[in-house]
Coordinates of C-alpha atoms in Angstrom, one line a residue:
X1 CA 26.1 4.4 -37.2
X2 CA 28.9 6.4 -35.3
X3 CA 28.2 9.5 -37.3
X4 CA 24.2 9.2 -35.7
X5 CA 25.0 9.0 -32.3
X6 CA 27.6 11.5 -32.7
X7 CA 25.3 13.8 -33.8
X8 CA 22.4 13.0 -31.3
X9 CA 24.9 13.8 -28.5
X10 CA 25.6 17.3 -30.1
X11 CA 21.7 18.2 -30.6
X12 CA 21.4 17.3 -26.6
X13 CA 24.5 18.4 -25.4
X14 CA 23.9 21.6 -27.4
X15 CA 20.7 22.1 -25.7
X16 CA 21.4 22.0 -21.9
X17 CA 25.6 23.1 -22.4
X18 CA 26.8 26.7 -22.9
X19 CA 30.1 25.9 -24.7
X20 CA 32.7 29.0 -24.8
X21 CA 33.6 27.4 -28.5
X22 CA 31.8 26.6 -31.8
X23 CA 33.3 23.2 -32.9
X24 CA 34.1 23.1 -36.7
X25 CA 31.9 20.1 -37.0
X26 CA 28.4 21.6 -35.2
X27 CA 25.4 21.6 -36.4
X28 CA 23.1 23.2 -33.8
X29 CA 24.2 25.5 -31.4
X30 CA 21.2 26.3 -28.6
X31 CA 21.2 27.5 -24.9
X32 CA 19.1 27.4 -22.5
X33 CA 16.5 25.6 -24.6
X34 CA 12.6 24.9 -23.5
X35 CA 11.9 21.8 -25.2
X36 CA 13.4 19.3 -27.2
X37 CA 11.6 16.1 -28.6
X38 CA 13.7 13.4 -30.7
X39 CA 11.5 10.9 -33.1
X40 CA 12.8 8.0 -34.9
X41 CA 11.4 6.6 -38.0
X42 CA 12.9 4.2 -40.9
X43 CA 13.9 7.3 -42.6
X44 CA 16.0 8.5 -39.7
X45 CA 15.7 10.4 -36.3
X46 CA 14.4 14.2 -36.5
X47 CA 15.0 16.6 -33.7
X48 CA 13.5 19.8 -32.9
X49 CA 13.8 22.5 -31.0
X50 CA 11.4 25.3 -29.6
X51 CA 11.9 28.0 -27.7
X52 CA 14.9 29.4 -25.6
X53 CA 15.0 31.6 -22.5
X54 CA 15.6 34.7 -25.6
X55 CA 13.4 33.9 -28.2
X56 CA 10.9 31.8 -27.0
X57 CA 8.8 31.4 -31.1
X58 CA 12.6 30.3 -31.7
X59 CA 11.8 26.3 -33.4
X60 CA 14.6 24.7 -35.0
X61 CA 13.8 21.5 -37.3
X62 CA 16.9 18.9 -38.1
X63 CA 16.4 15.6 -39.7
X64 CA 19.8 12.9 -39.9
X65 CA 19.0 10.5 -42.5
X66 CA 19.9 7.0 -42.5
X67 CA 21.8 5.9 -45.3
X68 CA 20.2 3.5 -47.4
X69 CA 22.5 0.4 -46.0
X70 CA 22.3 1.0 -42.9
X71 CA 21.7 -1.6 -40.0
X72 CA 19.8 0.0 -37.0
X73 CA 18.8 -2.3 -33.5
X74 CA 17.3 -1.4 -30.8
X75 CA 16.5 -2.7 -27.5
X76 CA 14.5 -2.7 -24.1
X77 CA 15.2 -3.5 -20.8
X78 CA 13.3 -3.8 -17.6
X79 CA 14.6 -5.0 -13.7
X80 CA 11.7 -5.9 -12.1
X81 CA 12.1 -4.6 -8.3
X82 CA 10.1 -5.5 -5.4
X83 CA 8.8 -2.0 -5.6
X84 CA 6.9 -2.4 -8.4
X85 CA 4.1 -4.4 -7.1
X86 CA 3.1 -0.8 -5.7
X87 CA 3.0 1.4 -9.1
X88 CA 1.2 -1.0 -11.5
X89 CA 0.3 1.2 -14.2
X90 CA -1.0 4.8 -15.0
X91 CA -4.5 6.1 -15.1
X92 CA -5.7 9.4 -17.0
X93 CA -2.1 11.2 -17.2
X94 CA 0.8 11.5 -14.7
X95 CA -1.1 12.2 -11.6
X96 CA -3.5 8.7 -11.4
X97 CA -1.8 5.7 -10.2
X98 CA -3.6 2.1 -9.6
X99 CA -1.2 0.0 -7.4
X100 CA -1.5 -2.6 -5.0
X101 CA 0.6 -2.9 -1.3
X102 CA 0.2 -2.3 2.7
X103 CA 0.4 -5.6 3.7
X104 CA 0.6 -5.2 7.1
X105 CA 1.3 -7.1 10.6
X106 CA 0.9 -6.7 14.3
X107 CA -0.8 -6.8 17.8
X108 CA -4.3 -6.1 18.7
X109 CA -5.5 -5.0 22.0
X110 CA -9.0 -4.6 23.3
X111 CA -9.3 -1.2 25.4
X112 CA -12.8 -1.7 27.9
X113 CA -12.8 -5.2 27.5
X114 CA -14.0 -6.9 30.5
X115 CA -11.8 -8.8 32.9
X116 CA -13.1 -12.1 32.3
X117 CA -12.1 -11.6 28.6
X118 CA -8.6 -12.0 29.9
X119 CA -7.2 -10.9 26.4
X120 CA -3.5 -11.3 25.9
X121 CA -2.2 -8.8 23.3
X122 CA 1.5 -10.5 22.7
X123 CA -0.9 -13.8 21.9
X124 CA -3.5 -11.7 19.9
X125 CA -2.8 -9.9 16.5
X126 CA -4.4 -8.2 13.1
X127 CA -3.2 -9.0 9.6
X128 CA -4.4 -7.0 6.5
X129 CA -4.1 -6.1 3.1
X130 CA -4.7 -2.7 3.0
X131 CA -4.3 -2.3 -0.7
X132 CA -5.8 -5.2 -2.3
X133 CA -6.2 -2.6 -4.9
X134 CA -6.0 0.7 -5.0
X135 CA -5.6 4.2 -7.0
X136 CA -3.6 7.1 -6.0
X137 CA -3.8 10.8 -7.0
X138 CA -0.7 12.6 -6.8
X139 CA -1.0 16.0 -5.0
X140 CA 1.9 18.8 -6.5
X141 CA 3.3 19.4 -3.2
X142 CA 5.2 15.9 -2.9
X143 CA 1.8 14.3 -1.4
X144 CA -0.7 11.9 -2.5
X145 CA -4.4 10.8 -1.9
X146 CA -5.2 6.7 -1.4
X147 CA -8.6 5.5 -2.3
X148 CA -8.5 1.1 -2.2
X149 CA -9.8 -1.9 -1.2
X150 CA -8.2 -4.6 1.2
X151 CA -8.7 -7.1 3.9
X152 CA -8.4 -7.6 7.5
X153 CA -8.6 -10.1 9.7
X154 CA -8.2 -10.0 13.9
X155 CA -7.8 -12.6 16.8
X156 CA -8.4 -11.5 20.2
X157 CA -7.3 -14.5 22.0
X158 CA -6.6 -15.5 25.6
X159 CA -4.7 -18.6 27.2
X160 CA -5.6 -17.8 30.3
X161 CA -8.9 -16.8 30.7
X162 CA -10.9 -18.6 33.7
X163 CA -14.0 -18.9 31.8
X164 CA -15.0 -20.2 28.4
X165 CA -17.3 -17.4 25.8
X166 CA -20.8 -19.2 24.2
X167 CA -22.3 -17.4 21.8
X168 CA -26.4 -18.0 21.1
X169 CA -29.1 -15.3 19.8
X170 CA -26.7 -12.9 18.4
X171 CA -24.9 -12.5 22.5
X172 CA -21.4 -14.1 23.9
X173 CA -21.1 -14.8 27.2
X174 CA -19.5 -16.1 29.3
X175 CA -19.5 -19.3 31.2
X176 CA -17.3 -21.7 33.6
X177 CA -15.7 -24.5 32.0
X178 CA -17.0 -28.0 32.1
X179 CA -16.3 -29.8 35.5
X180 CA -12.9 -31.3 35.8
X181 CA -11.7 -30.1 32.2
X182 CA -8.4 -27.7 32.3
X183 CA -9.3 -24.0 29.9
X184 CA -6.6 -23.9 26.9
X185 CA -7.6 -20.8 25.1
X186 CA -10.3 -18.5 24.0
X187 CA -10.7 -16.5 21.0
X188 CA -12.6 -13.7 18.9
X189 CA -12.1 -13.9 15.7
X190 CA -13.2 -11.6 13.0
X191 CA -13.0 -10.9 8.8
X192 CA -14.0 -7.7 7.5
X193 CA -13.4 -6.0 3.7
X194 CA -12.0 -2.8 4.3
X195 CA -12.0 0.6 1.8
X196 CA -9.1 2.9 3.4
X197 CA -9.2 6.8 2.0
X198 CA -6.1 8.3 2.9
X199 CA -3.6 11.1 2.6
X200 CA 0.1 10.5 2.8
X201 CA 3.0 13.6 3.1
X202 CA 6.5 13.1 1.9
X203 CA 8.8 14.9 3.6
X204 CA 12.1 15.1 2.2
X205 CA 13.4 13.2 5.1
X206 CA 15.8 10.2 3.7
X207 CA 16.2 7.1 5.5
X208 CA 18.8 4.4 3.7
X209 CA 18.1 6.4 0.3
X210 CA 13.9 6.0 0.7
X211 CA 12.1 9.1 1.6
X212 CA 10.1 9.5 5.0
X213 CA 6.6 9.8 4.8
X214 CA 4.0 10.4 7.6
X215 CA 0.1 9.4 6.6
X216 CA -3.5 9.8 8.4
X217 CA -6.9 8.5 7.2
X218 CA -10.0 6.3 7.6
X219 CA -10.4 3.0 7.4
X220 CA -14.5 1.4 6.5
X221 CA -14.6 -1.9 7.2
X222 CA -17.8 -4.0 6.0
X223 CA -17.7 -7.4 8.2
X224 CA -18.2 -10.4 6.5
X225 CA -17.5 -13.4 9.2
X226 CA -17.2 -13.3 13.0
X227 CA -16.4 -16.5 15.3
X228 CA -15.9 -17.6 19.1
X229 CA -13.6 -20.6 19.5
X230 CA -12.9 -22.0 23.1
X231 CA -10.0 -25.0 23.5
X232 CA -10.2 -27.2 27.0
X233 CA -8.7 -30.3 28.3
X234 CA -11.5 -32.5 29.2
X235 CA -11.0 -35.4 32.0
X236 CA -9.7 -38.1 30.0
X237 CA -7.2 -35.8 28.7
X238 CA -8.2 -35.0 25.0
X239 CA -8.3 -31.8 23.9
X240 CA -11.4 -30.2 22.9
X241 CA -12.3 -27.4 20.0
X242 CA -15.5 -25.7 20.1
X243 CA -16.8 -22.9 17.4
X244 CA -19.7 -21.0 17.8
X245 CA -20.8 -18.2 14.7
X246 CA -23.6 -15.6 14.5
X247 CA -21.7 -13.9 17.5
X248 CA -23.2 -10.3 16.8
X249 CA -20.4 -8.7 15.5
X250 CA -21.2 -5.5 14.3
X251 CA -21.5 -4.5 10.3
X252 CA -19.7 -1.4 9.7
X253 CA -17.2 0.5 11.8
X254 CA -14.7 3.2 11.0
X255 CA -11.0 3.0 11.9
X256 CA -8.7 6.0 11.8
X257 CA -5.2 5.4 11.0
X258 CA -1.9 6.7 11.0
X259 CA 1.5 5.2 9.2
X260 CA 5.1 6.5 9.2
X261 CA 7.6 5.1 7.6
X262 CA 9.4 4.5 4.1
X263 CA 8.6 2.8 1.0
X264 CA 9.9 -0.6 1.9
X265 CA 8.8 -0.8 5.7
X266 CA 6.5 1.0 7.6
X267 CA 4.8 1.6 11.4
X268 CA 1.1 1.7 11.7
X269 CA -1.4 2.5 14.5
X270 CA -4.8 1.7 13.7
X271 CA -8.2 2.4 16.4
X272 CA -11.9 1.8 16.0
X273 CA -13.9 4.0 18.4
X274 CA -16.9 1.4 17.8
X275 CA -17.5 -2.0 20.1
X276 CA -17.0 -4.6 17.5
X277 CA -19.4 -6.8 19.1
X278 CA -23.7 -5.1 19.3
X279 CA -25.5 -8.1 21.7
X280 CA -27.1 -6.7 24.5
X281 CA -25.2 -9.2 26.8
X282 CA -21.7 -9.1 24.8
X283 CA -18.5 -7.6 25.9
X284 CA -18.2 -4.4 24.7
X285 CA -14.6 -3.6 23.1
X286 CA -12.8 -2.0 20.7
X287 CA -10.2 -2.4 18.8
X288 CA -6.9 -0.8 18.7
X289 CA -3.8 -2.8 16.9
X290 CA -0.3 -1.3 16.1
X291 CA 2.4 -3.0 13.9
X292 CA 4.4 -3.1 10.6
X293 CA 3.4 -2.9 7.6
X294 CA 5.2 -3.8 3.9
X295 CA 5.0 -1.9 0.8
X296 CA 2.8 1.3 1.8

């Protein structure tokens, strides 16, 4: 088997190598070559050659040929990185991509919420899944499109606030809390399917050997579930949980979003421009979160 290898190192060394010598022993000599493909079969492996920066109808055809006891094994390996989860497989050629990733974590803030809201945004906080599943075309100049489906789910929460949030007929309000009981905590919570389209540019930048990328786009968020919980001390001292749904959330926003960051770890800022909530008596919010985010 020495003799095969030795001469499938000559065919590729030959083809990228100017050598200053023709060895005794060579068999193809090429420089600056355009192509070279290398097929193995039971009979042996073929090469050829086409074209060189001279002669580019230039096609040279060589065959090695087993001998007839000879053993030949091959193998395949794989190392299955982290990475991976986030180039699943290839769609259509090169350029198509369906991967999955952008799980992401951070605090949520509500700008021109009211003051009895009380929101605390170290206590409140957004988690998603941008990339539940997504494809990816790649763009020439080192960029990329994101088209994909994902989740995300926010708390606006207070610990706090002086007054406890109802909700009835589509409306939260708000209202004191029962006599002689002590407020614990008050929350909005909401679920919503998202469908992110987004453009992301490399740029060349390296941080601990993964490139720097900066990315803008839109976030549609469909919401599926929305919720008011309300925690109080009552006089004997239990602690009460009350849930109220149909809170009025509304339906369909629009997020914009931006991301910077590398492969393994990234920063995001996200904003909705929309209240969340539509009653005609409900706080009117929105929603701005910022955080990290895994695997974007």
């Amino acid at each position: 088997m020495k003799k095969y290898i030795l001469a499938a190192i000559t065919v590729l060394c030959a083809a990228g190598v100017k050598a200053s010598v023709i060895q005794p022993d060579t068999i193809i000599r090429v420089t600056d070559v355009r192509e070279v493909v290398i097929t193995e079969s039971p009979r042996g492996v073929n090469y050829i050659i086409n074209g060189t920066a001279a002669d580019s109808a230039m096609s040279i055809n060589y065959t090695q040929i087993y001998a007839p006891d000879a053993m030949v094994r091959t193998r395949q390996s794989r190392n299955f990185h982290l990475s991976d989860i986030t180039a699943a497989t290839s769609v259509g050629g090169s350029r198509w991509d369906i991967f999955m990733g952008g799980l992401g974590l951070g605090m949520v803030c509500a700008p021109g919420a009211p003051d009895e809201m009380q929101l605390e945004p170290a206590k409140s906080f957004e988690i998603n899944w941008l990339y539940a599943l997504g494809v990816r075309y790649n763009i020439p100049w080192n960029a990329d499109v994101q088209l994909g489906m994902g989740f995300v789910w926010r708390n606006y929460r207070s610990t706090v606030a002086g007054l406890r949030m109802v909700s009835g007929d589509m409306n939260v309000r708000f209202e004191p809390w029962a006599e002689g009981s002590t407020g614990c905590n008050t929350a909005i919570k909401t679920f919503a399917m998202q469908f992110p389209l987004i453009y992301r540019q490399k740029t060349g930048v390296s941080i601990l050997g993964n490139q720097l990328s900066v990315s803008a786009g839109a976030v549609l968020n469909v919401s599926t579930y929305a919720s008011v919980k309300n925690g109080w001390i009552d006089t004997s001292g239990q602690k009460v949980r009350e849930c109220f749904h149909g809170v009025g959330q509304r339906k369909v926003t629009v997020d914009f979003i931006g991301v910077v960051g590398t492969h393994p770890v990234s920063a995001f800022v996200r904003y909705s421009p929309q209240n969340v909530l539509t009653g005609d008596v409900s706080p009117r919010f929105k929603s701005l979160s910022a955080g990290l985010m895994l695997l974007f």
